[in-house]
Structure formats: C-alpha cells, structure tokens
XYZ file of C-alpha atoms in Angstrom:
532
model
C -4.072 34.571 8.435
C -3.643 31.175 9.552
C -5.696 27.996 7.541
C -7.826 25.939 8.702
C -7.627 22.575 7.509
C -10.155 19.797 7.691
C -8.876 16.018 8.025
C -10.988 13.491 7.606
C -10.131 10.028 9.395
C -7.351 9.896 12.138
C -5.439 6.680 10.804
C -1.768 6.648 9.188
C -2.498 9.214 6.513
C -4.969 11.778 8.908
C -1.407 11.562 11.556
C 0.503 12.406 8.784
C -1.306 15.183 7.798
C -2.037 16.918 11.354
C 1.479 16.767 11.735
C 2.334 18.380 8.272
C 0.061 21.126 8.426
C 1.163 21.957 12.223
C 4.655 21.924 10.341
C 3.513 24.241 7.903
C 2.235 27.014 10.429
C -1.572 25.971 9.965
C -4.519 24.659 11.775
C -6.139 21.609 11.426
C -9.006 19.651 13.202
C -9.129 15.981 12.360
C -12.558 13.987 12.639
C -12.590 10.905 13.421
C -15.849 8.885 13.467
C -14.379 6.214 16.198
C -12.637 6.284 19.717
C -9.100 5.808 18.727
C -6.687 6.826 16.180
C -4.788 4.016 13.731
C -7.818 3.661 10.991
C -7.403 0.155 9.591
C -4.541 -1.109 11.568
C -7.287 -0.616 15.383
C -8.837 -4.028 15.222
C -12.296 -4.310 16.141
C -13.988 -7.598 16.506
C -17.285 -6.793 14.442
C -16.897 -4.789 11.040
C -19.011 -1.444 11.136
C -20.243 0.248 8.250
C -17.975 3.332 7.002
C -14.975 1.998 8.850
C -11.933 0.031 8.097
C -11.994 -3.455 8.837
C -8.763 -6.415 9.392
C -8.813 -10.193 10.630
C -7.378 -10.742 13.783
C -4.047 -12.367 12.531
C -3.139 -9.950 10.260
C 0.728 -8.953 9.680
C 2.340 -6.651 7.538
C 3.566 -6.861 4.394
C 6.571 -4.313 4.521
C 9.166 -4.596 6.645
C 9.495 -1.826 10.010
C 12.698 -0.200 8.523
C 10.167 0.491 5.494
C 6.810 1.361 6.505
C 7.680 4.234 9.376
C 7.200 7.847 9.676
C 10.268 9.162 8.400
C 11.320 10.571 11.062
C 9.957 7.880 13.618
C 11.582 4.458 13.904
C 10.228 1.954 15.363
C 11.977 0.398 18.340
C 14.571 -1.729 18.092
C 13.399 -4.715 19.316
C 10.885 -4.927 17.379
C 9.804 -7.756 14.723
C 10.240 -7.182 11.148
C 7.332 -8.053 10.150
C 4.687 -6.946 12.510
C 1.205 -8.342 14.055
C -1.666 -5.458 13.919
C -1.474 -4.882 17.575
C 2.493 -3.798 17.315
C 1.273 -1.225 14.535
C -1.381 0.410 16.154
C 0.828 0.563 19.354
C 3.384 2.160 17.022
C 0.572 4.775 15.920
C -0.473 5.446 19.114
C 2.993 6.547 20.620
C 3.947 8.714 17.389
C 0.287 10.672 17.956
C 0.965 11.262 21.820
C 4.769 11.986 20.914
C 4.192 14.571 18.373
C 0.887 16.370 20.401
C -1.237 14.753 17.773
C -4.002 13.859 19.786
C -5.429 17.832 20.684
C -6.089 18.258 17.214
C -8.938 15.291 16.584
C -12.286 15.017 17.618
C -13.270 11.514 17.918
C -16.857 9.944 17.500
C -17.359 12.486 14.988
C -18.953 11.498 11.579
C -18.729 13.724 8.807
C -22.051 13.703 6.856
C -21.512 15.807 4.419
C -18.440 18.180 2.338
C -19.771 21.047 0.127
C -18.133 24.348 -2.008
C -18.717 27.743 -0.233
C -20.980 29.758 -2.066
C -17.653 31.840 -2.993
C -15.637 29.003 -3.757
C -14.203 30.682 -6.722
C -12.681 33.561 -4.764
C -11.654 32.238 -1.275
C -11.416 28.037 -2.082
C -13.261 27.646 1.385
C -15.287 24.196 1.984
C -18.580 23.912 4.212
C -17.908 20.665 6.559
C -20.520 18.804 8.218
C -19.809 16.948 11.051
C -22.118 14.580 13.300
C -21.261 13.749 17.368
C -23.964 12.646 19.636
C -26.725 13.171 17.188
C -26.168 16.669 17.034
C -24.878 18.238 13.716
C -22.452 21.240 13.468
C -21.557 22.766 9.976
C -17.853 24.453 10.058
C -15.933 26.467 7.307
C -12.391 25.599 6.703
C -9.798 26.726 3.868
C -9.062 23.226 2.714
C -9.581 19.740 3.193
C -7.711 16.676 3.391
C -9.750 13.198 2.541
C -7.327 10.401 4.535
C -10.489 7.879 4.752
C -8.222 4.716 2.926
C -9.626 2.320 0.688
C -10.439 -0.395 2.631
C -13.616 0.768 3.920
C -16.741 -0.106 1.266
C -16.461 -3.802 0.026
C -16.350 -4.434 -3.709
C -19.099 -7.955 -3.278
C -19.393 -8.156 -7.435
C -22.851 -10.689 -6.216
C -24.358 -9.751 -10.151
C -21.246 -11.153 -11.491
C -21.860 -15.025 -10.524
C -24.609 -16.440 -11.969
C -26.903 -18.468 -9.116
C -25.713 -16.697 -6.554
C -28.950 -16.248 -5.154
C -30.111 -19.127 -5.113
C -27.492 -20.259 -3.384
C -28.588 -21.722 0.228
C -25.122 -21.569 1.846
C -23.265 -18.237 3.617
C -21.441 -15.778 1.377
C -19.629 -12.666 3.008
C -16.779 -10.096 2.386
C -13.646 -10.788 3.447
C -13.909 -7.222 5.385
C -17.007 -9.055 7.596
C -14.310 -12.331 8.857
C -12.445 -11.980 11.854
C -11.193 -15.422 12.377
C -11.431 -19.352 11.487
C -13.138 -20.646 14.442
C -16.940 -20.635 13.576
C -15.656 -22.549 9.986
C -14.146 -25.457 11.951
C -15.132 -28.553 9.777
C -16.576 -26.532 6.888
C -16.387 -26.402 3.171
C -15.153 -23.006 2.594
C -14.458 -21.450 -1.357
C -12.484 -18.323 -1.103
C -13.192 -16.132 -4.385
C -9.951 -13.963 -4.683
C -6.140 -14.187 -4.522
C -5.021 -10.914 -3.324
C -3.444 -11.255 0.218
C -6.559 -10.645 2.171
C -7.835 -13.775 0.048
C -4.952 -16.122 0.380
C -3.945 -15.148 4.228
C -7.460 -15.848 4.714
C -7.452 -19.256 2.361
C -4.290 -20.242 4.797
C -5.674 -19.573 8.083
C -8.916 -21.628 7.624
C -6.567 -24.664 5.702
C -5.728 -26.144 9.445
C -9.009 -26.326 10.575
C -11.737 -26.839 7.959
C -12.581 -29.814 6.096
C -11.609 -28.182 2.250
C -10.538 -24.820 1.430
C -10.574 -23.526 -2.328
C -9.125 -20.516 -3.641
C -10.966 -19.285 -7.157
C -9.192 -16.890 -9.294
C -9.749 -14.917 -12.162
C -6.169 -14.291 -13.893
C -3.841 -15.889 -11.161
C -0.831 -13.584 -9.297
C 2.074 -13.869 -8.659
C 3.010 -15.315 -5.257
C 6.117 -13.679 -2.932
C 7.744 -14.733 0.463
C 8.729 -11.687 3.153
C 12.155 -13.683 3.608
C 13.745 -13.085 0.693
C 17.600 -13.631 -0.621
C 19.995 -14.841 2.330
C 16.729 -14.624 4.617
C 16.569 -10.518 4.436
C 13.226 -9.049 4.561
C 12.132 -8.660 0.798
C 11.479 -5.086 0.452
C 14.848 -3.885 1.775
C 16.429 -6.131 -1.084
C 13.970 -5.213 -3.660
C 13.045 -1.628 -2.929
C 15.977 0.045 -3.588
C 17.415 3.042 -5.686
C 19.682 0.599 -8.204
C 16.852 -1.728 -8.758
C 14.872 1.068 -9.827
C 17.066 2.912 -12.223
C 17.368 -0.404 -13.980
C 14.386 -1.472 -14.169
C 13.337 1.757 -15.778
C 16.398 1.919 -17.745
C 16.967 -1.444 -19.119
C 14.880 -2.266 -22.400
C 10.987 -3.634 -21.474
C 11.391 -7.166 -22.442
C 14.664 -7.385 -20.527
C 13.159 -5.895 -17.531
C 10.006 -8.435 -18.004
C 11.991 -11.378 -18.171
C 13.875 -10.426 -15.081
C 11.107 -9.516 -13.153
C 9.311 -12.811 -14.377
C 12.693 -15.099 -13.610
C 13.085 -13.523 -10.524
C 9.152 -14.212 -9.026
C 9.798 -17.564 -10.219
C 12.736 -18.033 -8.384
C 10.909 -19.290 -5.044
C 8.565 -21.753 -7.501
C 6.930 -22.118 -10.521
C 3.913 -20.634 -10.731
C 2.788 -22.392 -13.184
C 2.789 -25.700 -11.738
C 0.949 -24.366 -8.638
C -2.155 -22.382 -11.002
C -1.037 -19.401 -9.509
C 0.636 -18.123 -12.839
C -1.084 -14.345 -13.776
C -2.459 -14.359 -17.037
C -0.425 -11.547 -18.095
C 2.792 -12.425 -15.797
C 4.719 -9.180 -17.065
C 2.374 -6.770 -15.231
C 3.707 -5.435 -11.809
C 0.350 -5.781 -9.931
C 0.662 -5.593 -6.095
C 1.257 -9.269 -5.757
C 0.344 -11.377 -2.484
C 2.887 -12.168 -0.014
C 2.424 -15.251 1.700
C 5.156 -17.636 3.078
C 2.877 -20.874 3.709
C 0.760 -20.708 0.532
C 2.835 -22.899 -1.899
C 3.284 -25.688 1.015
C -0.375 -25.639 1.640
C -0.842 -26.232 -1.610
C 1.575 -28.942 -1.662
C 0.096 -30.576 1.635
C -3.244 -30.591 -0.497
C -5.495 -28.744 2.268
C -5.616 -25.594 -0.329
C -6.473 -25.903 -3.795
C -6.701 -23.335 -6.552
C -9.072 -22.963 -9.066
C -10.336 -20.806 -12.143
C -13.218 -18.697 -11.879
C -16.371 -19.637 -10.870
C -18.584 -19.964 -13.626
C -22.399 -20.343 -12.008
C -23.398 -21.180 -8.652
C -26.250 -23.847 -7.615
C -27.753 -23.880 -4.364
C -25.228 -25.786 -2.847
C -22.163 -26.011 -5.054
C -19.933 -23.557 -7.452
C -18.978 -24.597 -11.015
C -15.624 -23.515 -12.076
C -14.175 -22.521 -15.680
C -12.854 -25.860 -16.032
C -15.829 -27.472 -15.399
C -15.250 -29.008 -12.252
C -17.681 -29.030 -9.148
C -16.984 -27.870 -5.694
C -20.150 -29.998 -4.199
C -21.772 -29.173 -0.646
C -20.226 -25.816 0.052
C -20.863 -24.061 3.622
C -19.365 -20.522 3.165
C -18.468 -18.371 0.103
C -15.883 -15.613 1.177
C -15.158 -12.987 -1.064
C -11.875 -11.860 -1.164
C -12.737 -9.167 -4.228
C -11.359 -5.947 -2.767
C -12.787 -2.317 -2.450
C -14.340 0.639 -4.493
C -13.463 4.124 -3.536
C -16.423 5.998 -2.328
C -16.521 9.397 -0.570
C -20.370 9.690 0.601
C -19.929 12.802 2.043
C -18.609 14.506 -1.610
C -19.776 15.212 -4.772
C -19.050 12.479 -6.795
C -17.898 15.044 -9.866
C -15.375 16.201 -7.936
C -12.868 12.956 -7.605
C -14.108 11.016 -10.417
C -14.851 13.737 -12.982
C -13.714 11.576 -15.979
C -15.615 8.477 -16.985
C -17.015 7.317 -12.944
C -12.696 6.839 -12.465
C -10.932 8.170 -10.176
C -8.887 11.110 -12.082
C -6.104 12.722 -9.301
C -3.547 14.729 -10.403
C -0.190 12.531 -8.459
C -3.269 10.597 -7.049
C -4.197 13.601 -4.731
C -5.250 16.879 -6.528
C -8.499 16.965 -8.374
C -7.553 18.654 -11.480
C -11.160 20.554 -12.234
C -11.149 22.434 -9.049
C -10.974 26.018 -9.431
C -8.749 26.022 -6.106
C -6.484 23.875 -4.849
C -8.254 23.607 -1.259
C -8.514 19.953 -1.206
C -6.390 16.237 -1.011
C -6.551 13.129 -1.298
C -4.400 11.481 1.283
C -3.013 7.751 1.133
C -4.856 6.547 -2.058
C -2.044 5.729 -4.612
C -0.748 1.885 -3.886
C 2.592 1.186 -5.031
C 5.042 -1.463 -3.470
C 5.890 0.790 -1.220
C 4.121 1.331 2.280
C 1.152 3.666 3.203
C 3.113 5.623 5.992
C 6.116 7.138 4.047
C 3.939 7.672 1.336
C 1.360 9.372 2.879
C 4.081 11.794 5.202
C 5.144 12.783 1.515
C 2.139 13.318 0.067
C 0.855 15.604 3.180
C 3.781 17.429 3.256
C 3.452 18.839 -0.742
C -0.453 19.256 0.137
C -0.040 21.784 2.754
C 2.653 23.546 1.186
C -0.215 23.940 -2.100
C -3.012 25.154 0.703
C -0.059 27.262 1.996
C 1.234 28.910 -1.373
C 4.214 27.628 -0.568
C 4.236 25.486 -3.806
C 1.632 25.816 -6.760
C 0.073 23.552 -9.405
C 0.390 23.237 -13.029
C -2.577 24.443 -15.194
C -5.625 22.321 -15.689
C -4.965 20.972 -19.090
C -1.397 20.132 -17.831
C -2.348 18.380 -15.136
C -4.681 16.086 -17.462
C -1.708 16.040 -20.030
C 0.240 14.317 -17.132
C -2.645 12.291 -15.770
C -3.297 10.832 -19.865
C 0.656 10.740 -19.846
C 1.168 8.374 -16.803
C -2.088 6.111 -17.078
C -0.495 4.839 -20.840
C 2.644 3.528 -18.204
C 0.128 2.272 -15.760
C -1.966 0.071 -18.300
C 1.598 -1.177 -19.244
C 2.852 -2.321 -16.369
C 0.071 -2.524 -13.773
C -3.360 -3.224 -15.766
C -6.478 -1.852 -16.317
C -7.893 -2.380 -12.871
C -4.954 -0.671 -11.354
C -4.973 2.908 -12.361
C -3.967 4.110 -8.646
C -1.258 2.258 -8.498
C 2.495 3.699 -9.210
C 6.244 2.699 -8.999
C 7.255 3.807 -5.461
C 10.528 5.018 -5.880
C 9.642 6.937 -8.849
C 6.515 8.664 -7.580
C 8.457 9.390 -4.014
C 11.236 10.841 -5.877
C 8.466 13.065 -7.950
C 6.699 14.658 -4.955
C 9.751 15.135 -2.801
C 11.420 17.180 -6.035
C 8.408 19.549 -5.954
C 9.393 20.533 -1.967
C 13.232 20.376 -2.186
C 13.022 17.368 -0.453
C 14.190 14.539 -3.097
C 17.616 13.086 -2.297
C 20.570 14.618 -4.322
C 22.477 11.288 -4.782
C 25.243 13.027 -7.257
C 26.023 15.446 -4.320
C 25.745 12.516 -1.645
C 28.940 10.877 -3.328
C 30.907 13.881 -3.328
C 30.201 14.564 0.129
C 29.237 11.772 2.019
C 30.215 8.217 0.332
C 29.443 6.363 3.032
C 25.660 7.622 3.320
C 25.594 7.881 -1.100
C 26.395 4.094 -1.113
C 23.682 2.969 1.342
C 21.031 5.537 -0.415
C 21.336 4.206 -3.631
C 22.343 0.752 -3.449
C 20.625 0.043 0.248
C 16.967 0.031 1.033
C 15.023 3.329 -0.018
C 13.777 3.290 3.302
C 11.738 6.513 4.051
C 14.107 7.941 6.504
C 16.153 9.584 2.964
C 12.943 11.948 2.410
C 13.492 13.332 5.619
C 17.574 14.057 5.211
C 17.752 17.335 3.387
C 15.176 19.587 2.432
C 12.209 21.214 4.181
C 11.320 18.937 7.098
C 14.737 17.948 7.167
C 14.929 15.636 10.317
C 18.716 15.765 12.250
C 18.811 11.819 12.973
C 18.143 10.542 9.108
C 21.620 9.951 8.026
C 22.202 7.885 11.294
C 18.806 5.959 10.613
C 19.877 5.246 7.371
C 23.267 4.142 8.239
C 21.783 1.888 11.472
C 19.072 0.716 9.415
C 20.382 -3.242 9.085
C 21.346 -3.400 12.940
C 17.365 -2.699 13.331
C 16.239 -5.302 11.101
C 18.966 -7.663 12.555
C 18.302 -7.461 15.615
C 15.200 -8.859 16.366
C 16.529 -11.874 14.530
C 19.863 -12.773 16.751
C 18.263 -13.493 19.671
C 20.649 -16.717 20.003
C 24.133 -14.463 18.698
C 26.015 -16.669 16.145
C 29.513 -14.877 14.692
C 29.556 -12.001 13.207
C 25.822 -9.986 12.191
C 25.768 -10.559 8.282
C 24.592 -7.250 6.411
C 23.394 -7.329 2.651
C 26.620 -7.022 -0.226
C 24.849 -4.884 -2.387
C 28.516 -4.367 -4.746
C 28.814 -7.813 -4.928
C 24.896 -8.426 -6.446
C 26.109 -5.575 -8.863
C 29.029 -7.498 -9.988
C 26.454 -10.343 -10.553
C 23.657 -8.056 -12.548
C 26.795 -6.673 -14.626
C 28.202 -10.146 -15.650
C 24.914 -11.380 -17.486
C 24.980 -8.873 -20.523
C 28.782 -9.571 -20.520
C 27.995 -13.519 -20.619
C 25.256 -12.982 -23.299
C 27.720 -10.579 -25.608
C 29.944 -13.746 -25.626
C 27.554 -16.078 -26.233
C 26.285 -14.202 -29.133
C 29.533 -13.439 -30.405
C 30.823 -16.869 -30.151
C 27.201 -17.796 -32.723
C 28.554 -15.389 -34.557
C-alpha cells in the first residue's frame, strides 16, 4: 500500500523531499502556507508572521557548484555567488522540471500535527490544515517538518537592561528590508552573524554612524578566497577534511586559526572570537574589514544597559542619540503546530537523532528536514537527508534502538561543544555528516574503488570540491550525468568570470597545495632536530 506523506513548507528542503518520496514509490502532499514555492530565498517586501523572511540585497554564501540539487546544476552562465532573485528562479525551474508543483497545495496553513489514536500500531499522524478559513483534518503515514529556522526571531529584549525605556526604534533583523528609511540615522546593530554584518555594511554608505555590538566576536571570511576561487570549493573538500580530523587538535586549531587570519588580524579589527578555536558558522563578508578601516563601521562589546536614548557598552563607552536598534540575534526553533515533547524531549533542546529522527517516537513516521547547519549548503544537505527519510517511512532502511540513538546523540554533542560551542548543538562537519547519511543508503562515495577505476574522477573527488553532485554518482538515486558534473565543475565556476578571455582558464593545483601541507611537518622535524 502506497504512503502518504505530509510535507510541511514548499522551500529547498519541502522540493527535496516531494521529489524523494516520489523516488521512493510514495505519495506526498506538500502544504505550503504562501503562493509560491522557494521558502526563505521568495522575497517579500513586508515580513509575515510564520514565514521566512530576507533583505532585499541578500547573496549567498556558497558558491552555485556547491549549493545545487545534486542532480541539478545551475546554468552555466550563471554568477558564483548569487542575488536571491537568481535562487528562487533556480527553485522555481527544478519544481516545474521535476513535476513538483502537482504535489503542493499553496495558501494552506497547517494548524495543528497530532498522534493517531493507534499510533503505536500503524505510526499514522492526524494533520490539520487551514485554506480559506476552512479547516480540513487528513491522516497520513508520516510526516516531514521542512519549515527552516529562519522563521520566529530570537529578540533576547529581557537581556538588555533599559530597553524599555528606550524612546528610539528597535526591530529584528527578519522585520528590515532595506537602508533607505535609515538615511542620516544613528543605527547600533546588536549581532555579528552575517545577517548582522551584511546588514551593518549596507546601511554604512548612507547613515550618519553605524555600530556593530558583539558578544564574543567571529571570525570574519571573504567568498574570494586563494588565487580568487570561490572559498568553499577550496575549503570544502575531501583532503581538508581527513586532515583536519586526523591531524592532532591543537595542530588542527592553529591551522584553522592561521589560516582565518590570513586575510587580517582579527584582533586588531575587535572581531577576534573569544574562543577563536571553535568552528562556528562564521560571517562572510568581503567589505567588512575596509568599512571598518574607512571608519563608517565600528565594532563594539556588548551592550551593557540602555537609556532612553543611548546604549552603554562593556567598555564603558556611550553610543549617544541613537535612532534605531536592529537586532541581528538569530532564531529559536519552534514548531506551533507539534507537541513540544516530541522534538525537544530532553532539557527544552532540540534532541534529533542525525538532526532529523526524534529518538522517543515509538515509530519512525516523522522528519525533520533542513535543520542541521554545517558549512555546507541547505540544498545538498537537505536532498540527502530526504532521501534516508523516505527510505525509513519506506522500510527500506531502519533505525537503531532508542537508547542507541541517545548513545550517539550524547556521543556527538561532546564533539559539538568542542568544536562548535554550546549554542551550536545543530550544527555538524559537512563532509563528515554527508558521508554518514549517504553510507546508510549505499550512496557514500567509495573513493578506494574510484582510484582503481576511475583516477581521473578519484583525484577530483577527493582532492577537488565535495560538491554535491558525488552523492548522486553511485548508489540508489544514482544520477547518469554526475561524473561529468564533477569533472566540468571548474569550467562552471570559471565561466561567469572570463567574460573579457585572458590566456589560458586557470583551474585550482590541488597536488601542488599538498606538496605545500606535506613540507611543514618536514620543516618543523628539522627544526627540532637541528635544537636538538
């Protein structure tokens, strides 16, 4: 008998998962409480309660070679780094090219997800759903929760002493949608994640002083990395990974802290994290450091109390005659239409087994879809995570017990803390959580066999960009045009770039980067040995 599947929300992660349970042989029916598919990336210019919200100008932070459907490239003319409207445009063809659209009935709320009465024998889930003020209630054999993260605003207002007393504006950065009404303001932005600082950069040309407060600092990256590539297909890649995780920790931390560095000093711009070994999410911005430097952004500690018409810092210096607070604090995760117990069942946290199963259920009927954050983008991600979920609804795969799923949850949140921080407990190494979900459907790339077969492809998969196309080229799912994706993946990101041809297109020299990683412990064995 086929399943039905409920998905809620129709942006990257709801696509991913009509299209993965279609794969799969079952049925879904996606709600979707606005007019279009795309979720965050389908700009809007007034925020609305229970849905996504972006600033007109915003780009992306991964590359296009790294942030498509696996089996979807986007087209070859295409930036690298892309405005909003290029993404949704992107989403929009890949739901009309794969049929997505039949499947998802928009300006549909869903109000409300409850256990059958005989959830312990059939797993079944009572959805519902709200359209034209008239309410339907549906049974399904599993759900799939794709709603994102960045829909209910974290505003921390009890945490700032003054605040309300304060006679100026204050609003989440989910609420601004450009810098024209703060022309000639005094603006303090309280955050400096990338919503914060993008935000911080935009205003710098036109009002009269921009501050950025933060807490413990970040670290600060550029998207045009070494030799002008785009960062993530340098930095994301197979090698980088197996060192990183194979090298001892405080060699690996004073790599990864020498090579942020490498573009500034952090420290002489106040940006320096507190605990600068921790491999938070950090905040790409190319202009931030030379804003800084032109003095129309400056960066302070936290804000310590507010008056009614200036902020007092840490430091004990005064931002005086302030017109707009923005805060740039981020988002909880909150799923109004569940039981609470059921996603955070362990101390009001979020407790997922791989950051999609919830491990208490007595049936593995419903996922979490496109919550984990990892340096890696949503799309890939979420195709990955879709396609293990269905195969669980479909028996096609099954889960561990209970008490080893905690054991594993316990086992990876002592790595988190380590390397990402308390506040981070979603977040995961990319390549290593990729590599974990595609192993449980056969789809995980066999590099060993890849250099006994195929060289040519084994060379670019482990020493080129882990671009998603290589958890689409064996497997289930297995898509026929991945090992020519992967081996045309550089003439995509180059060509957008040589618009005006000059010689010969220069790829990446990943052997010859080796040669220079493999030299420094031979240089420090002779230093050592000549002291000794």
């Amino acid at each position: 008998m086929v399943k039905r599947v409920a998905i809620i929300g129709a942006g990257v992660s709801g696509l991913a998962s009509i299209r993965c349970c279609l794969e799969e042989g079952l049925e879904p029916i996606c709600f979707e409480r606005s007019n279009e598919v795309g979720g965050l990336w389908e700009f809007s210019d007034h925020s609305e309660e229970g849905r996504a919200s972006i600033y007109k100008s915003v780009f992306t932070n991964s590359s296009k070679e790294m942030m498509c459907f696996p089996d979807f490239p986007y087209p070859d003319d295409y930036p690298n780094y892309m405005h909003q409207s290029k993404v949704q445009d992107y989403i929009k063809t890949f739901a009309q090219k794969k049929n997505l659209l039949r499947y998802i009935q928009f300006e549909t709320l869903v109000t409300s997800i409850k256990k059958c009465p005989n959830f312990l024998i059939t797993g079944q889930w009572e959805v519902v759903s709200e359209k034209d003020e008239k309410q339907e209630s549906t049974i399904f054999d599993a759900v799939m929760i794709c709603s994102g993260h960045h829909v209910y605003p974290n505003l921390p207002t009890d945490s700032f002493p003054g605040l309300d007393r304060f006679q100026g504006h204050y609003l989440h950065s989910r609420d601004y949608k450009g810098p024209e009404v703060y022309k000639g303001k005094r603006v303090l932005v309280i955050g400096l994640g990338n919503s914060g600082c993008d935000i911080a950069v935009e205003l710098s040309r036109l009002v009269t002083q921009v501050i950025i407060s933060t807490r413990s600092g970040s670290w600060v990256m550029s998207r045009v990395w070494d030799d002008g590539y785009p960062w993530d297909m340098l930095y994301v890649t197979r090698f980088a990974s197996f060192l990183q995780n194979a090298l001892p920790s405080f060699v690996s931390d004073w790599l990864y802290v020498k090579k942020m560095n490498t573009w500034f000093k952090h420290e002489n711009y106040g940006l320096m994290p507190l605990n600068s070994t921790l491999r938070k999410e950090p905040v790409f911005n190319d202009e931030l450091p030379s804003r800084i430097l032109c003095g129309t952004i400056t960066i302070k500690p936290s804000v310590k109390e507010f008056t009614e018409t200036s902020a007092m810092f840490e430091d004990g210096t005064v931002f005086e005659a302030i017109d707009y607070v923005i805060f740039a604090t981020g988002y909880g995760y909150a799923y109004p239409f569940l039981e609470d117990s059921i996603i955070k069942s362990r101390n009001n946290e979020v407790t997922l087994y791989k950051g999609i199963f919830p491990p208490f259920l007595e049936k593995p009927t419903l996922a979490v879809i496109g919550l984990v954050q990892s340096l890696g983008a949503t799309i890939p991600t979420a195709d990955l995570q879709a396609r293990w979920a269905v195969k669980v609804f479909a028996n096609s795969c099954t889960l561990p017990t209970t008490n080893e799923m905690m054991d594993d949850i316990e086992e990876k949140m002592g790595k988190k803390l380590k390397w990402f921080g308390q506040s981070q407990t979603l977040q995961t190494d990319y390549i290593t959580y990729m590599d974990e979900l595609g192993s449980f459907i056969g789809a995980k790339p066999n590099i060993p066999w890849l250099f006994l077969t195929d060289p040519q492809l084994a060379l670019e998969v482990f020493f080129g960009p882990c671009s998603p196309y290589q958890f689409r080229l064996m497997g289930p799912g297995k898509w026929d045009g991945a090992r020519n994706a992967i081996l045309t993946q550089w003439d995509r990101t180059l060509k957008p770039t040589r618009t005006r041809a000059v010689g010969e297109a220069k790829r990446p020299q990943p052997f010859y980067n080796l040669l220079k990683i493999l030299l420094f412990p031979v240089l420090l064995l002779a230093v050592l040995l000549e002291f000794y």
